[in-house]
PDB file of C-alpha atoms in Angstrom:
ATOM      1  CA  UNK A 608      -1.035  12.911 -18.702  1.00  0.00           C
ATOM      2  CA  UNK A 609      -3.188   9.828 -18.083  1.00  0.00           C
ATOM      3  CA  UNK A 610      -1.181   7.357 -16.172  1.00  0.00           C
ATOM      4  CA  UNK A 611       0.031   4.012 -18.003  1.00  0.00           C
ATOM      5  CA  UNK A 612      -1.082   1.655 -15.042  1.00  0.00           C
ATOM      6  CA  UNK A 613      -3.998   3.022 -13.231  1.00  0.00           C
ATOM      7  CA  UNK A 614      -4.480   1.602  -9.915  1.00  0.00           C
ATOM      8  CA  UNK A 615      -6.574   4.280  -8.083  1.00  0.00           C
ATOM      9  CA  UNK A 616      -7.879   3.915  -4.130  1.00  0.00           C
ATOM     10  CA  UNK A 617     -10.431   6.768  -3.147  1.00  0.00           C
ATOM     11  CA  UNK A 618      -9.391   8.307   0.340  1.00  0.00           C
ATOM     12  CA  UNK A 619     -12.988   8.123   1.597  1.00  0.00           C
ATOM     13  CA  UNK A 620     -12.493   4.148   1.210  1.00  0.00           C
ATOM     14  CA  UNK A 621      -9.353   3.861   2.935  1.00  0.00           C
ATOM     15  CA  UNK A 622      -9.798   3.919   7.302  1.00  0.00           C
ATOM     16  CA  UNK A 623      -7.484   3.518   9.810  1.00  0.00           C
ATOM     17  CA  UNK A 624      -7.491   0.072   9.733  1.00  0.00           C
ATOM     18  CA  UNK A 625      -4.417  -1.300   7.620  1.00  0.00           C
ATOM     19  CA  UNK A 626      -5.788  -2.715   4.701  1.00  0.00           C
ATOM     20  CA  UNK A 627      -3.772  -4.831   2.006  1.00  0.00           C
ATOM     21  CA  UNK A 628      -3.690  -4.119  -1.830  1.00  0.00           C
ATOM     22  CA  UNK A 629      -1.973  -5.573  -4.329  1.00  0.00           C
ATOM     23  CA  UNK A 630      -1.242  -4.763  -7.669  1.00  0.00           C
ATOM     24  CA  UNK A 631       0.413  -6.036 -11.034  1.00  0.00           C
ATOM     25  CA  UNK A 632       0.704  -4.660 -14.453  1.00  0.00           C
ATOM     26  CA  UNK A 633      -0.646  -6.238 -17.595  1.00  0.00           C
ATOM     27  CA  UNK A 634       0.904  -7.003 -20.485  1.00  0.00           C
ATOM     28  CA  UNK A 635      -0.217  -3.557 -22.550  1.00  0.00           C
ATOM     29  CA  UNK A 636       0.830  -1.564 -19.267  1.00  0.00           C
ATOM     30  CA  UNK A 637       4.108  -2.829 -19.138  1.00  0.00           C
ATOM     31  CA  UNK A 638       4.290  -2.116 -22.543  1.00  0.00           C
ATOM     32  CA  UNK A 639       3.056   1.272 -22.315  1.00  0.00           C
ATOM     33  CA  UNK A 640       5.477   2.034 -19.089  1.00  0.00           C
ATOM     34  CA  UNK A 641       8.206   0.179 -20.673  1.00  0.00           C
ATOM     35  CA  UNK A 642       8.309   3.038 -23.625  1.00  0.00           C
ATOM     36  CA  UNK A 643       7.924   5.875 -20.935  1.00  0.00           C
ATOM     37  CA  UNK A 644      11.354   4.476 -19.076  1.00  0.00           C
ATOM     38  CA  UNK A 645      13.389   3.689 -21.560  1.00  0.00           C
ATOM     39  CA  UNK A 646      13.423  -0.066 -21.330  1.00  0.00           C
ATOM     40  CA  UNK A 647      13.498  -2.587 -23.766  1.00  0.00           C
ATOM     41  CA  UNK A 648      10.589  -5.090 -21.818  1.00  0.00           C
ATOM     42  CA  UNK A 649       9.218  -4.502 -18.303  1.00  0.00           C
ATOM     43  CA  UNK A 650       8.283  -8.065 -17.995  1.00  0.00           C
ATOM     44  CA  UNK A 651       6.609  -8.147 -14.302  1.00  0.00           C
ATOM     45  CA  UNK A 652       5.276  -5.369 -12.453  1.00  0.00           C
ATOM     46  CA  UNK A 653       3.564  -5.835  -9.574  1.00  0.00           C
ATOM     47  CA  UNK A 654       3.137  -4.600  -6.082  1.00  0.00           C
ATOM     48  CA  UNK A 655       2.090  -5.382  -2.467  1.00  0.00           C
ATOM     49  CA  UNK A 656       0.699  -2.759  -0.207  1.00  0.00           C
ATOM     50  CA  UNK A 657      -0.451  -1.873   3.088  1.00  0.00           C
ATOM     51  CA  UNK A 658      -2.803   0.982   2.777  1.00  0.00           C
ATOM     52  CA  UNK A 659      -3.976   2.913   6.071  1.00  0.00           C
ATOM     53  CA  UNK A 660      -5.712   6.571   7.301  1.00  0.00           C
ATOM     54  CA  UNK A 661      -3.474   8.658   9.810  1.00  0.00           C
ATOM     55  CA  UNK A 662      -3.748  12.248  11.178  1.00  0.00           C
ATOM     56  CA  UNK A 663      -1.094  13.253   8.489  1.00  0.00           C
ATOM     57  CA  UNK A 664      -2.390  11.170   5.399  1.00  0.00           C
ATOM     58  CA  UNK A 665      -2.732   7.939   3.963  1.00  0.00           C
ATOM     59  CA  UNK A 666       0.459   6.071   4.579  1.00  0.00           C
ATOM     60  CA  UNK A 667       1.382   3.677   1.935  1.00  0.00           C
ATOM     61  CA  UNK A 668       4.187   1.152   2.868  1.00  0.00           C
ATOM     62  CA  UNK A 669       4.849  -2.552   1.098  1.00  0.00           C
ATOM     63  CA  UNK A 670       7.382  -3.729  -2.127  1.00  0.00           C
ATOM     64  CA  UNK A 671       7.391  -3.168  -5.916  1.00  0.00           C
ATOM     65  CA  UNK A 672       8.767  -6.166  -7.898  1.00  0.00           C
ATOM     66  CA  UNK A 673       9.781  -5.910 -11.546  1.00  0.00           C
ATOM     67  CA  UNK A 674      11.787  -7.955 -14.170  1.00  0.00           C
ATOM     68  CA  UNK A 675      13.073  -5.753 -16.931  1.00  0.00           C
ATOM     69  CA  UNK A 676      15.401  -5.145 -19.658  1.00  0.00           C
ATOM     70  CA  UNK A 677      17.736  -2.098 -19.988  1.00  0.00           C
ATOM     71  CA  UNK A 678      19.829  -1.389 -23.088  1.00  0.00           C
ATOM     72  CA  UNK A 679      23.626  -1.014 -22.539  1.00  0.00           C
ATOM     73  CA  UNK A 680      23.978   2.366 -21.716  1.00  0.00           C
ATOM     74  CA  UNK A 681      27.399   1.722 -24.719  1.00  0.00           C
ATOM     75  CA  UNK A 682      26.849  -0.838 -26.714  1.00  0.00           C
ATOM     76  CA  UNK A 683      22.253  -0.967 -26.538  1.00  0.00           C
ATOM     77  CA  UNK A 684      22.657  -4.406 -25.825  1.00  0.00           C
ATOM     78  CA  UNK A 685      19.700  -6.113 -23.681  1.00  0.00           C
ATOM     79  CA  UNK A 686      20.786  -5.581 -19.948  1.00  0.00           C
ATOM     80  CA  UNK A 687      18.181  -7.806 -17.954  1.00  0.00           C
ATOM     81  CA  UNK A 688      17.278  -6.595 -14.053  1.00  0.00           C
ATOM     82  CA  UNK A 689      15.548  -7.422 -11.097  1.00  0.00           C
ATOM     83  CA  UNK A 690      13.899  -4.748  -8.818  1.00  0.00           C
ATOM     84  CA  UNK A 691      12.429  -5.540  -4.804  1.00  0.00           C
ATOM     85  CA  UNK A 692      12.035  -2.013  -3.768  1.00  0.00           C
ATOM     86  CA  UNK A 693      10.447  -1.109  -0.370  1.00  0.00           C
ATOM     87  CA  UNK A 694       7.888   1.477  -0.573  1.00  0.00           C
ATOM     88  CA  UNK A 695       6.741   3.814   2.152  1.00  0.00           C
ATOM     89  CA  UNK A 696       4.925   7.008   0.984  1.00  0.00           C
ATOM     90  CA  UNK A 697       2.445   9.677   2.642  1.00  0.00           C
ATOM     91  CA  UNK A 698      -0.097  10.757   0.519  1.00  0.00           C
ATOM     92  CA  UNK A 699      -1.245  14.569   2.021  1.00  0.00           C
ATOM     93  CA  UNK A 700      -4.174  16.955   1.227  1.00  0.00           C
ATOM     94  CA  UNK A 701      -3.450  19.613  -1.765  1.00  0.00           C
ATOM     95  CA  UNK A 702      -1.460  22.159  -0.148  1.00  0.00           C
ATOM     96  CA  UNK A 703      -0.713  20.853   3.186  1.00  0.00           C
ATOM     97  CA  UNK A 704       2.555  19.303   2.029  1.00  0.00           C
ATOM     98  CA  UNK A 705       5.525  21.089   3.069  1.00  0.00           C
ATOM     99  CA  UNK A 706       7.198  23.398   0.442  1.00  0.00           C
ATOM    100  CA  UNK A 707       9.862  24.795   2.704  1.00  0.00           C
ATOM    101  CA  UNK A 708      13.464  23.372   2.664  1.00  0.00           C
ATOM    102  CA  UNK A 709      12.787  20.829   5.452  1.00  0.00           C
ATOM    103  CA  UNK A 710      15.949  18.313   7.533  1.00  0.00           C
ATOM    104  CA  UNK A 711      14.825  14.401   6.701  1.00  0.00           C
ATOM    105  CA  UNK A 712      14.878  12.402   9.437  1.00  0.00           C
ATOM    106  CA  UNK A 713      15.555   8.359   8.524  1.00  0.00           C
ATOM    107  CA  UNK A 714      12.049   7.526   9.194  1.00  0.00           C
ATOM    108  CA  UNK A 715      10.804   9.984   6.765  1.00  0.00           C
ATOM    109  CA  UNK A 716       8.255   9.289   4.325  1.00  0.00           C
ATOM    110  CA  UNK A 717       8.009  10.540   0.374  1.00  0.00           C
ATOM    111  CA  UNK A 718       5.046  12.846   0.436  1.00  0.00           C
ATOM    112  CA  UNK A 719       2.672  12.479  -2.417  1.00  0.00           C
ATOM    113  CA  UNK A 720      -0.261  15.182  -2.733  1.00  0.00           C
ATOM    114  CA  UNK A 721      -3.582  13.485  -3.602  1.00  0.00           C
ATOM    115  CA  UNK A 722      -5.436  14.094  -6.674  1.00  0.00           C
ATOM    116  CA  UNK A 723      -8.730  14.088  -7.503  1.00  0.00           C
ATOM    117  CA  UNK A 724     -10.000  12.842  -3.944  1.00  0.00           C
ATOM    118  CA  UNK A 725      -7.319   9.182  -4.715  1.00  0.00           C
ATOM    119  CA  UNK A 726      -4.363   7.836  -4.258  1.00  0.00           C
ATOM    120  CA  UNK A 727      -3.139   6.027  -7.377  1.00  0.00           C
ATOM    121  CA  UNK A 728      -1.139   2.955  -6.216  1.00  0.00           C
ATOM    122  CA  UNK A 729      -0.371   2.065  -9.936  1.00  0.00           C
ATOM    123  CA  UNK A 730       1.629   4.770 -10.469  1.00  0.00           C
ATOM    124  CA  UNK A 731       3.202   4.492  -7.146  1.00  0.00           C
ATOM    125  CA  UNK A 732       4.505   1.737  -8.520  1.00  0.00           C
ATOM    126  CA  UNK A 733       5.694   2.670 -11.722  1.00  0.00           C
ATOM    127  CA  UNK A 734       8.036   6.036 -10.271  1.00  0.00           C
ATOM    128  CA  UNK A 735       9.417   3.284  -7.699  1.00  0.00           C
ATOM    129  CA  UNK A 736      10.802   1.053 -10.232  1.00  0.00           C
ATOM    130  CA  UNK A 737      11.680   4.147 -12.099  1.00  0.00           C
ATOM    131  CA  UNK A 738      13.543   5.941  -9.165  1.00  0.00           C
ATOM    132  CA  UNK A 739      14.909   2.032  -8.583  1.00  0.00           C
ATOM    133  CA  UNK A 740      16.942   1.556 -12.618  1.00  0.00           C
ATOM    134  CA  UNK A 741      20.226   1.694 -12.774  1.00  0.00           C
ATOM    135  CA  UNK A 742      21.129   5.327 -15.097  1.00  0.00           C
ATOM    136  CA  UNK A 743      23.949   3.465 -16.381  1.00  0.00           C
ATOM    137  CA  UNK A 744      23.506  -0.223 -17.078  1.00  0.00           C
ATOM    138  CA  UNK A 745      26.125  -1.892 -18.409  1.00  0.00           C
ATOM    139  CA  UNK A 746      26.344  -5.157 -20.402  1.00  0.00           C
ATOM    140  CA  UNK A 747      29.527  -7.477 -19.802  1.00  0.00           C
ATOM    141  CA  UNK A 748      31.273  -6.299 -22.822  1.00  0.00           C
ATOM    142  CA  UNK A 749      30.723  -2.397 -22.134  1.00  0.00           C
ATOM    143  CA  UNK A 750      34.176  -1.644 -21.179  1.00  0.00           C
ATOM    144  CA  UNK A 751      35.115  -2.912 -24.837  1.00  0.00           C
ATOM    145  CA  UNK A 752      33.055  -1.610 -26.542  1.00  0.00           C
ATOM    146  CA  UNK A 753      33.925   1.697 -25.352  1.00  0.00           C
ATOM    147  CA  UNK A 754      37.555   1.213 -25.098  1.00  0.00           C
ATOM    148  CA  UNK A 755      36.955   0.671 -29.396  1.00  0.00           C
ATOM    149  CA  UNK A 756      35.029   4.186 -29.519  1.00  0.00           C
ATOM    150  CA  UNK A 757      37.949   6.034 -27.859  1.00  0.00           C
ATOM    151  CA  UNK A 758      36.355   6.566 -24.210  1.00  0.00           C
ATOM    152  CA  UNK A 759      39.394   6.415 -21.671  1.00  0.00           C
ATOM    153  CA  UNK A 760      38.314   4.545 -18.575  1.00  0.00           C
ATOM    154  CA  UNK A 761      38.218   6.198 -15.362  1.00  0.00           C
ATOM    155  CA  UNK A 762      41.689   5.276 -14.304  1.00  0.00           C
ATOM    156  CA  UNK A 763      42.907   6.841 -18.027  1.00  0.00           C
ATOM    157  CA  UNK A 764      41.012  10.010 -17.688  1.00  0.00           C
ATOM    158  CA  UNK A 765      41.366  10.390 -13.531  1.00  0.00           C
ATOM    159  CA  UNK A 766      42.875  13.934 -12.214  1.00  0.00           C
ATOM    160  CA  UNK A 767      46.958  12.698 -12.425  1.00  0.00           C
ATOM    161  CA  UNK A 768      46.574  10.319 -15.671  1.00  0.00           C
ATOM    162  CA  UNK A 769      48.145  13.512 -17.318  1.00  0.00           C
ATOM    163  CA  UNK A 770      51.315  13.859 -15.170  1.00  0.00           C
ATOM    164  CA  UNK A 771      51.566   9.867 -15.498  1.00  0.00           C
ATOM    165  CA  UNK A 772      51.752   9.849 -19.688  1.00  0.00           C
ATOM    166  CA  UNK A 773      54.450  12.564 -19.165  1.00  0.00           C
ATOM    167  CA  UNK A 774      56.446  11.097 -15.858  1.00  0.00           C
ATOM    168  CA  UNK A 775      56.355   7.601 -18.532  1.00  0.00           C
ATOM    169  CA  UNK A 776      57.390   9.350 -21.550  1.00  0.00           C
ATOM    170  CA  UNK A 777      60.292  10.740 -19.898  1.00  0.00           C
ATOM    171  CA  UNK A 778      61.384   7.690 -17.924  1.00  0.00           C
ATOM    172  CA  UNK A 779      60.889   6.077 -20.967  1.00  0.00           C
ATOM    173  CA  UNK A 780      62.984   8.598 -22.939  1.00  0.00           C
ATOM    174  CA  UNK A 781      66.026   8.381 -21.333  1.00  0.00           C
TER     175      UNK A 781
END
């Protein structure tokens, strides 16, 4: 699969001196990435990173911005959003990542194998602001509109909503 918003670094470019890169989308990548997510518009897209060599890998740290659009996840209605997502990534050798189950510690880094002898910044990018949407937008009149379809909300169709209809129907009987 050729990625929608190339941004490509070789390794033998990058040193151990931290070295800033920034990124942004054009208008027919946006496009392009907006189809592959789902969205309606990915109006901004771009990026700001620190790129440097260490004895494990290039490490990758900055933020992703984006502006987008989401449909209603009831109703398909235009759900706009805002994304500042801090990235930090390690970007490894084929094969030396770990494939063993492995305890995360809170300053662990997403491990990336590189490809092709580059790291590809662009679509670092893109799978933050995908790993960043919201699965379940919801436009202001979602609860409505699926109130009208039948859907019971989550207090309607929680674990004792049964015993409640009957304890009310036979209060309400007597």
């Amino acid at each position: 699969m050729t990625p929608e918003f190339p941004r490509p670094e070789r390794v033998d470019t990058i040193g151990p001196r931290e070295r800033e890169i920034a990124v942004e989308a054009n208008a027919d990548e946006r496009e392009r990435l907006a189809r592959r997510f789902g969205l309606l518009s990915l109006d901004r897209l771009e990026a700001a990173f620190r790129v440097r060599r260490e004895q494990a890998g290039i490490k990758v740290s900055g933020r992703v911005l984006a502006d987008l659009v989401q449909p209603c996840s009831a109703s398909g209605e235009p759900v706009p959003a805002h994304i500042d997502e801090a990235v930090d990534l390690l970007f490894v050798d084929p094969g030396s990542a770990a494939t063993d189950e492995v305890e995360l510690t809170a300053d662990a880094l997403d491990t990336i194998e590189i490809e092709n002898g580059v790291v590809d910044l662009g679509e670092a990018a893109a799978e933050t602001v995908a790993l960043a949407l919201d699965p379940f937008p919801r436009a202001p009149n979602a609860a409505e509109v699926l109130r009208n379809a039948g859907v019971l909300s989550e207090e309607e169709a929680g674990p004792m909503s049964g015993l409640a209809a009957a304890l009310k129907d036979k209060l309400g009987g007597r």
